[in-house]
């Protein structure tokens, strides 16, 4: 799946931002740092988190990675570098979902990627 | 709630102590400090537990806990969102140290060889928490 072709970086960033909004909503509602996890460590919310991660977050990440790759001509070297940080996070998250790895080598979501998308949309 | 430090919240520790105290095989729980607990059991040897809240317990965590706590029996990561690597689990079992989620510890406390406890699903298949 190559992802859609855009005509400028702004459209590309808007596309990615919408997918990340969905990911963030799921993470905040069901992720390891959600309110349910804080109040009840044995909550079955953990099952829901696994399901929603596989159904939505990982595919959304893949769409973003593929779409950035297809539209890389619109990105500066600095923007590409920021995207690569996100790509490595996305790949490690996917791998960790199927088989956990030592947490030190699984990078968390890079805020710099989010900042890039938001700042460009202004 | 997992966090970067891996230190369980006050609320999680309270939850742990209260839940363990209700276990049929448990006589009493003593907090030894620094997230180390001694679980005194009825008719079985006590189990020394190191409680954490890291998202994934790795082999380095197990080795570190074994080094710091010579009488260590289990490393337990409290949240259902957490898990462990296969390397961490295997290293623990080889050294008679259980690596568990909290829910697994509740099953393990019924056994003398608690470190080897594995939960099974309805079809009899072993359930591990190797997936994130």
mmCIF file of C-alpha atoms in Angstrom:
data_model
loop_
_atom_site.group_PDB
_atom_site.id
_atom_site.type_symbol
_atom_site.label_atom_id
_atom_site.label_comp_id
_atom_site.label_asym_id
_atom_site.label_seq_id
_atom_site.Cartn_x
_atom_site.Cartn_y
_atom_site.Cartn_z
ATOM 1 C CA UNK A 1 0.000 0.000 0.000
ATOM 2 C CA UNK A 2 1.832 3.092 -1.250
ATOM 3 C CA UNK A 3 -0.391 5.777 0.299
ATOM 4 C CA UNK A 4 -1.970 8.722 -1.532
ATOM 5 C CA UNK A 5 0.004 11.108 -3.714
ATOM 6 C CA UNK A 6 -0.153 14.760 -2.657
ATOM 7 C CA UNK A 7 0.887 17.952 -4.394
ATOM 8 C CA UNK A 8 2.492 19.679 -1.418
ATOM 9 C CA UNK A 9 3.850 19.065 2.052
ATOM 10 C CA UNK A 10 0.981 20.856 3.762
ATOM 11 C CA UNK A 11 -1.564 18.350 2.433
ATOM 12 C CA UNK A 12 0.722 15.489 3.401
ATOM 13 C CA UNK A 13 1.070 16.809 6.935
ATOM 14 C CA UNK A 14 -2.686 17.379 7.277
ATOM 15 C CA UNK A 15 -3.300 13.776 6.171
ATOM 16 C CA UNK A 16 -0.872 12.453 8.783
ATOM 17 C CA UNK A 17 -2.193 14.709 11.518
ATOM 18 C CA UNK A 18 -5.732 13.364 11.130
ATOM 19 C CA UNK A 19 -4.512 9.800 11.498
ATOM 20 C CA UNK A 20 -2.470 10.742 14.550
ATOM 21 C CA UNK A 21 -5.487 12.425 16.136
ATOM 22 C CA UNK A 22 -7.224 9.050 15.955
ATOM 23 C CA UNK A 23 -4.189 7.265 17.379
ATOM 24 C CA UNK A 24 -3.884 9.734 20.246
ATOM 25 C CA UNK A 25 -7.555 9.377 21.146
ATOM 26 C CA UNK A 26 -7.192 5.588 21.370
ATOM 27 C CA UNK A 27 -3.941 5.848 23.329
ATOM 28 C CA UNK A 28 -5.436 8.283 25.816
ATOM 29 C CA UNK A 29 -8.590 6.224 26.262
ATOM 30 C CA UNK A 30 -7.167 2.713 26.416
ATOM 31 C CA UNK A 31 -3.376 2.965 26.512
ATOM 32 C CA UNK A 32 -1.016 2.065 29.358
ATOM 33 C CA UNK A 33 -1.288 5.577 30.817
ATOM 34 C CA UNK A 34 -5.093 5.842 30.679
ATOM 35 C CA UNK A 35 -7.254 6.591 33.715
ATOM 36 C CA UNK A 36 -8.432 2.973 34.025
ATOM 37 C CA UNK A 37 -4.854 1.713 34.231
ATOM 38 C CA UNK A 38 -4.139 4.183 37.013
ATOM 39 C CA UNK A 39 -7.096 3.157 39.133
ATOM 40 C CA UNK A 40 -7.225 -0.582 38.466
ATOM 41 C CA UNK A 41 -4.027 -2.384 37.429
ATOM 42 C CA UNK A 42 -6.074 -5.516 36.671
ATOM 43 C CA UNK A 43 -8.509 -3.726 34.379
ATOM 44 C CA UNK A 44 -9.567 -5.543 31.219
ATOM 45 C CA UNK A 45 -8.945 -2.277 29.420
ATOM 46 C CA UNK A 46 -5.564 -3.775 28.581
ATOM 47 C CA UNK A 47 -7.320 -6.206 26.214
ATOM 48 C CA UNK A 48 -9.130 -3.355 24.518
ATOM 49 C CA UNK A 49 -5.837 -1.517 24.154
ATOM 50 C CA UNK A 50 -4.264 -4.492 22.369
ATOM 51 C CA UNK A 51 -7.239 -4.803 20.044
ATOM 52 C CA UNK A 52 -7.455 -1.107 19.154
ATOM 53 C CA UNK A 53 -3.713 -0.907 18.684
ATOM 54 C CA UNK A 54 -3.774 -3.757 16.166
ATOM 55 C CA UNK A 55 -6.969 -2.636 14.432
ATOM 56 C CA UNK A 56 -6.229 1.063 14.124
ATOM 57 C CA UNK A 57 -2.981 2.462 15.507
ATOM 58 C CA UNK A 58 -0.580 0.153 13.681
ATOM 59 C CA UNK A 59 -2.409 0.456 10.313
ATOM 60 C CA UNK A 60 -2.577 4.251 10.710
ATOM 61 C CA UNK A 61 1.152 4.355 11.397
ATOM 62 C CA UNK A 62 1.763 2.241 8.319
ATOM 63 C CA UNK A 63 -0.357 4.607 6.193
ATOM 64 C CA UNK A 64 1.675 7.560 7.434
ATOM 65 C CA UNK A 65 5.004 5.840 6.774
ATOM 66 C CA UNK A 66 3.994 4.760 3.283
ATOM 67 C CA UNK A 67 2.512 8.135 2.389
ATOM 68 C CA UNK A 68 5.588 10.029 3.556
ATOM 69 C CA UNK A 69 7.758 7.662 1.532
ATOM 70 C CA UNK A 70 5.677 8.272 -1.578
ATOM 71 C CA UNK A 71 5.734 12.059 -1.114
ATOM 72 C CA UNK A 72 9.307 12.436 0.076
ATOM 73 C CA UNK A 73 10.100 14.947 -2.697
ATOM 74 C CA UNK A 74 8.183 17.629 -0.785
ATOM 75 C CA UNK A 75 10.244 17.251 2.361
ATOM 76 C CA UNK A 76 13.425 19.035 3.325
ATOM 77 C CA UNK A 77 16.283 16.982 4.745
ATOM 78 C CA UNK A 78 15.381 18.213 8.217
ATOM 79 C CA UNK A 79 11.724 17.203 7.765
ATOM 80 C CA UNK A 80 12.776 13.809 6.428
ATOM 81 C CA UNK A 81 14.991 13.329 9.467
ATOM 82 C CA UNK A 82 12.048 14.099 11.750
ATOM 83 C CA UNK A 83 9.885 11.650 9.810
ATOM 84 C CA UNK A 84 12.526 8.932 10.131
ATOM 85 C CA UNK A 85 12.282 9.260 13.931
ATOM 86 C CA UNK A 86 8.558 8.559 13.629
ATOM 87 C CA UNK A 87 9.121 5.680 11.206
ATOM 88 C CA UNK A 88 11.518 3.977 13.607
ATOM 89 C CA UNK A 89 9.041 4.411 16.451
ATOM 90 C CA UNK A 90 6.259 2.947 14.283
ATOM 91 C CA UNK A 91 8.308 -0.076 13.248
ATOM 92 C CA UNK A 92 9.486 -0.790 16.783
ATOM 93 C CA UNK A 93 5.952 -0.425 18.156
ATOM 94 C CA UNK A 94 4.705 -2.948 15.610
ATOM 95 C CA UNK A 95 7.496 -5.390 16.378
ATOM 96 C CA UNK A 96 6.994 -4.972 20.110
ATOM 97 C CA UNK A 97 3.287 -5.650 19.724
ATOM 98 C CA UNK A 98 3.990 -9.114 18.378
ATOM 99 C CA UNK A 99 6.981 -9.851 20.590
ATOM 100 C CA UNK A 100 8.089 -7.596 23.395
ATOM 101 C CA UNK A 101 11.623 -6.276 23.279
ATOM 102 C CA UNK A 102 13.707 -4.612 25.969
ATOM 103 C CA UNK A 103 11.984 -1.288 26.503
ATOM 104 C CA UNK A 104 15.207 0.708 26.112
ATOM 105 C CA UNK A 105 15.264 -0.074 22.405
ATOM 106 C CA UNK A 106 11.623 0.706 21.660
ATOM 107 C CA UNK A 107 11.504 4.462 21.014
ATOM 108 C CA UNK A 108 8.425 6.307 22.209
ATOM 109 C CA UNK A 109 6.405 8.512 19.886
ATOM 110 C CA UNK A 110 8.651 11.450 18.865
ATOM 111 C CA UNK A 111 7.022 14.737 19.834
ATOM 112 C CA UNK A 112 9.176 16.447 17.194
ATOM 113 C CA UNK A 113 7.095 14.723 14.512
ATOM 114 C CA UNK A 114 3.867 16.003 16.006
ATOM 115 C CA UNK A 115 5.326 19.493 16.318
ATOM 116 C CA UNK A 116 6.391 19.429 12.686
ATOM 117 C CA UNK A 117 2.903 18.504 11.493
ATOM 118 C CA UNK A 118 1.185 21.100 13.647
ATOM 119 C CA UNK A 119 3.585 23.950 12.923
ATOM 120 C CA UNK A 120 3.334 23.435 9.191
ATOM 121 C CA UNK A 121 -0.458 23.421 9.284
ATOM 122 C CA UNK A 122 -0.537 26.930 10.793
ATOM 123 C CA UNK B 1 -0.086 2.653 35.244
ATOM 124 C CA UNK B 2 3.338 1.966 33.723
ATOM 125 C CA UNK B 3 5.792 4.800 33.860
ATOM 126 C CA UNK B 4 9.330 5.448 32.756
ATOM 127 C CA UNK B 5 10.813 5.017 36.203
ATOM 128 C CA UNK B 6 9.089 1.679 36.758
ATOM 129 C CA UNK B 7 8.293 2.685 40.329
ATOM 130 C CA UNK B 8 4.754 1.614 41.217
ATOM 131 C CA UNK B 9 2.440 4.367 42.397
ATOM 132 C CA UNK B 10 1.292 4.527 45.991
ATOM 133 C CA UNK B 11 -2.138 3.435 44.775
ATOM 134 C CA UNK B 12 -0.685 0.381 43.007
ATOM 135 C CA UNK B 13 1.258 -0.647 46.098
ATOM 136 C CA UNK B 14 -1.877 -0.359 48.202
ATOM 137 C CA UNK B 15 -3.779 -2.422 45.636
ATOM 138 C CA UNK B 16 -1.018 -5.064 45.678
ATOM 139 C CA UNK B 17 -0.920 -5.354 49.454
ATOM 140 C CA UNK B 18 -4.701 -5.521 49.791
ATOM 141 C CA UNK B 19 -5.146 -8.091 47.026
ATOM 142 C CA UNK B 20 -2.334 -10.342 48.232
ATOM 143 C CA UNK B 21 -3.699 -10.258 51.775
ATOM 144 C CA UNK B 22 -6.981 -11.769 50.522
ATOM 145 C CA UNK B 23 -5.247 -14.764 48.872
ATOM 146 C CA UNK B 24 -6.179 -18.111 50.455
ATOM 147 C CA UNK B 25 -2.562 -19.253 50.670
ATOM 148 C CA UNK B 26 -1.273 -16.056 52.267
ATOM 149 C CA UNK B 27 -0.808 -15.541 55.973
ATOM 150 C CA UNK B 28 0.636 -12.039 55.936
ATOM 151 C CA UNK B 29 2.507 -9.506 53.814
ATOM 152 C CA UNK B 30 5.440 -7.453 55.023
ATOM 153 C CA UNK B 31 6.720 -4.387 53.193
ATOM 154 C CA UNK B 32 10.521 -4.504 53.437
ATOM 155 C CA UNK B 33 10.915 -1.152 51.680
ATOM 156 C CA UNK B 34 12.081 -0.154 48.214
ATOM 157 C CA UNK B 35 9.191 -2.108 46.672
ATOM 158 C CA UNK B 36 10.300 -5.421 48.162
ATOM 159 C CA UNK B 37 7.620 -7.472 49.909
ATOM 160 C CA UNK B 38 7.777 -10.702 51.888
ATOM 161 C CA UNK B 39 4.712 -12.849 51.354
ATOM 162 C CA UNK B 40 4.348 -15.310 54.214
ATOM 163 C CA UNK B 41 2.322 -18.308 53.073
ATOM 164 C CA UNK B 42 0.340 -20.989 54.872
ATOM 165 C CA UNK B 43 2.188 -24.298 54.604
ATOM 166 C CA UNK B 44 4.719 -22.991 52.050
ATOM 167 C CA UNK B 45 7.977 -21.072 52.237
ATOM 168 C CA UNK B 46 7.782 -17.259 52.137
ATOM 169 C CA UNK B 47 8.178 -15.541 48.767
ATOM 170 C CA UNK B 48 10.175 -12.343 48.368
ATOM 171 C CA UNK B 49 8.650 -10.163 45.665
ATOM 172 C CA UNK B 50 10.117 -7.173 43.918
ATOM 173 C CA UNK B 51 7.216 -5.067 42.670
ATOM 174 C CA UNK B 52 7.631 -2.842 39.645
ATOM 175 C CA UNK B 53 5.483 -1.095 37.073
ATOM 176 C CA UNK B 54 7.667 -1.167 33.983
ATOM 177 C CA UNK B 55 5.863 -1.730 30.689
ATOM 178 C CA UNK B 56 8.216 -4.545 29.734
ATOM 179 C CA UNK B 57 10.403 -6.435 32.198
ATOM 180 C CA UNK B 58 13.624 -7.245 30.389
ATOM 181 C CA UNK B 59 16.446 -9.593 31.284
ATOM 182 C CA UNK B 60 18.475 -6.642 32.620
ATOM 183 C CA UNK B 61 15.678 -5.883 35.102
ATOM 184 C CA UNK B 62 15.705 -9.486 36.337
ATOM 185 C CA UNK B 63 19.481 -9.573 36.699
ATOM 186 C CA UNK B 64 19.462 -6.208 38.464
ATOM 187 C CA UNK B 65 16.789 -7.344 40.928
ATOM 188 C CA UNK B 66 18.624 -10.643 41.581
ATOM 189 C CA UNK B 67 21.819 -8.724 42.290
ATOM 190 C CA UNK B 68 20.205 -6.269 44.677
ATOM 191 C CA UNK B 69 17.913 -8.780 46.424
ATOM 192 C CA UNK B 70 19.748 -12.046 47.181
ATOM 193 C CA UNK B 71 16.630 -13.839 48.482
ATOM 194 C CA UNK B 72 14.471 -12.709 45.532
ATOM 195 C CA UNK B 73 11.620 -15.031 44.584
ATOM 196 C CA UNK B 74 9.659 -13.044 41.993
ATOM 197 C CA UNK B 75 9.715 -9.923 39.875
ATOM 198 C CA UNK B 76 6.146 -8.743 39.468
ATOM 199 C CA UNK B 77 5.034 -5.965 37.164
ATOM 200 C CA UNK B 78 1.704 -4.793 38.443
ATOM 201 C CA UNK B 79 -0.394 -3.586 35.510
ATOM 202 C CA UNK B 80 -2.288 -5.735 33.018
ATOM 203 C CA UNK B 81 -0.863 -3.439 30.322
ATOM 204 C CA UNK B 82 2.637 -4.666 31.196
ATOM 205 C CA UNK B 83 4.532 -7.790 30.229
ATOM 206 C CA UNK B 84 7.996 -9.294 29.952
ATOM 207 C CA UNK B 85 10.384 -10.499 27.315
ATOM 208 C CA UNK B 86 10.890 -14.190 26.749
ATOM 209 C CA UNK B 87 14.555 -13.784 27.690
ATOM 210 C CA UNK B 88 13.555 -12.276 31.041
ATOM 211 C CA UNK B 89 11.087 -15.078 31.722
ATOM 212 C CA UNK B 90 13.550 -17.812 30.755
ATOM 213 C CA UNK B 91 16.375 -16.338 32.801
ATOM 214 C CA UNK B 92 14.083 -16.085 35.797
ATOM 215 C CA UNK B 93 12.882 -19.683 35.553
ATOM 216 C CA UNK B 94 16.450 -20.963 35.186
ATOM 217 C CA UNK B 95 17.336 -19.161 38.415
ATOM 218 C CA UNK B 96 14.124 -20.032 40.274
ATOM 219 C CA UNK B 97 12.849 -16.471 40.053
ATOM 220 C CA UNK B 98 9.288 -16.008 38.841
ATOM 221 C CA UNK B 99 8.690 -13.224 36.330
ATOM 222 C CA UNK B 100 5.013 -12.417 36.431
ATOM 223 C CA UNK B 101 2.187 -10.033 35.940
ATOM 224 C CA UNK B 102 0.289 -9.522 39.149
ATOM 225 C CA UNK B 103 -2.565 -11.801 38.064
ATOM 226 C CA UNK B 104 -0.065 -14.628 37.450
ATOM 227 C CA UNK B 105 1.461 -14.202 40.889
ATOM 228 C CA UNK B 106 -1.918 -14.980 42.419
ATOM 229 C CA UNK B 107 -1.793 -18.416 40.767
ATOM 230 C CA UNK B 108 1.880 -18.974 41.538
ATOM 231 C CA UNK B 109 1.439 -18.463 45.273
ATOM 232 C CA UNK B 110 -0.311 -21.839 45.548
ATOM 233 C CA UNK B 111 2.813 -23.734 44.525
ATOM 234 C CA UNK B 112 6.156 -24.635 46.067
ATOM 235 C CA UNK B 113 7.824 -24.172 42.680
ATOM 236 C CA UNK B 114 6.089 -20.819 42.240
ATOM 237 C CA UNK B 115 8.701 -19.551 39.780
ATOM 238 C CA UNK B 116 7.607 -22.163 37.223
ATOM 239 C CA UNK B 117 3.899 -21.306 37.355
ATOM 240 C CA UNK B 118 2.276 -20.774 33.959
ATOM 241 C CA UNK B 119 -1.350 -19.809 33.483
ATOM 242 C CA UNK B 120 -3.332 -21.841 30.931
ATOM 243 C CA UNK B 121 -6.271 -20.802 28.801
ATOM 244 C CA UNK B 122 -9.567 -22.700 28.503
ATOM 245 C CA UNK B 123 -8.039 -24.966 25.850
ATOM 246 C CA UNK B 124 -5.085 -25.822 28.043
ATOM 247 C CA UNK B 125 -2.560 -23.689 26.189
ATOM 248 C CA UNK B 126 0.059 -21.821 28.231
ATOM 249 C CA UNK B 127 -0.466 -18.051 28.400
ATOM 250 C CA UNK B 128 2.535 -15.770 28.511
ATOM 251 C CA UNK B 129 2.733 -11.997 28.246
ATOM 252 C CA UNK B 130 5.398 -11.743 25.578
ATOM 253 C CA UNK B 131 3.283 -9.509 23.345
ATOM 254 C CA UNK B 132 3.040 -5.768 23.793
#
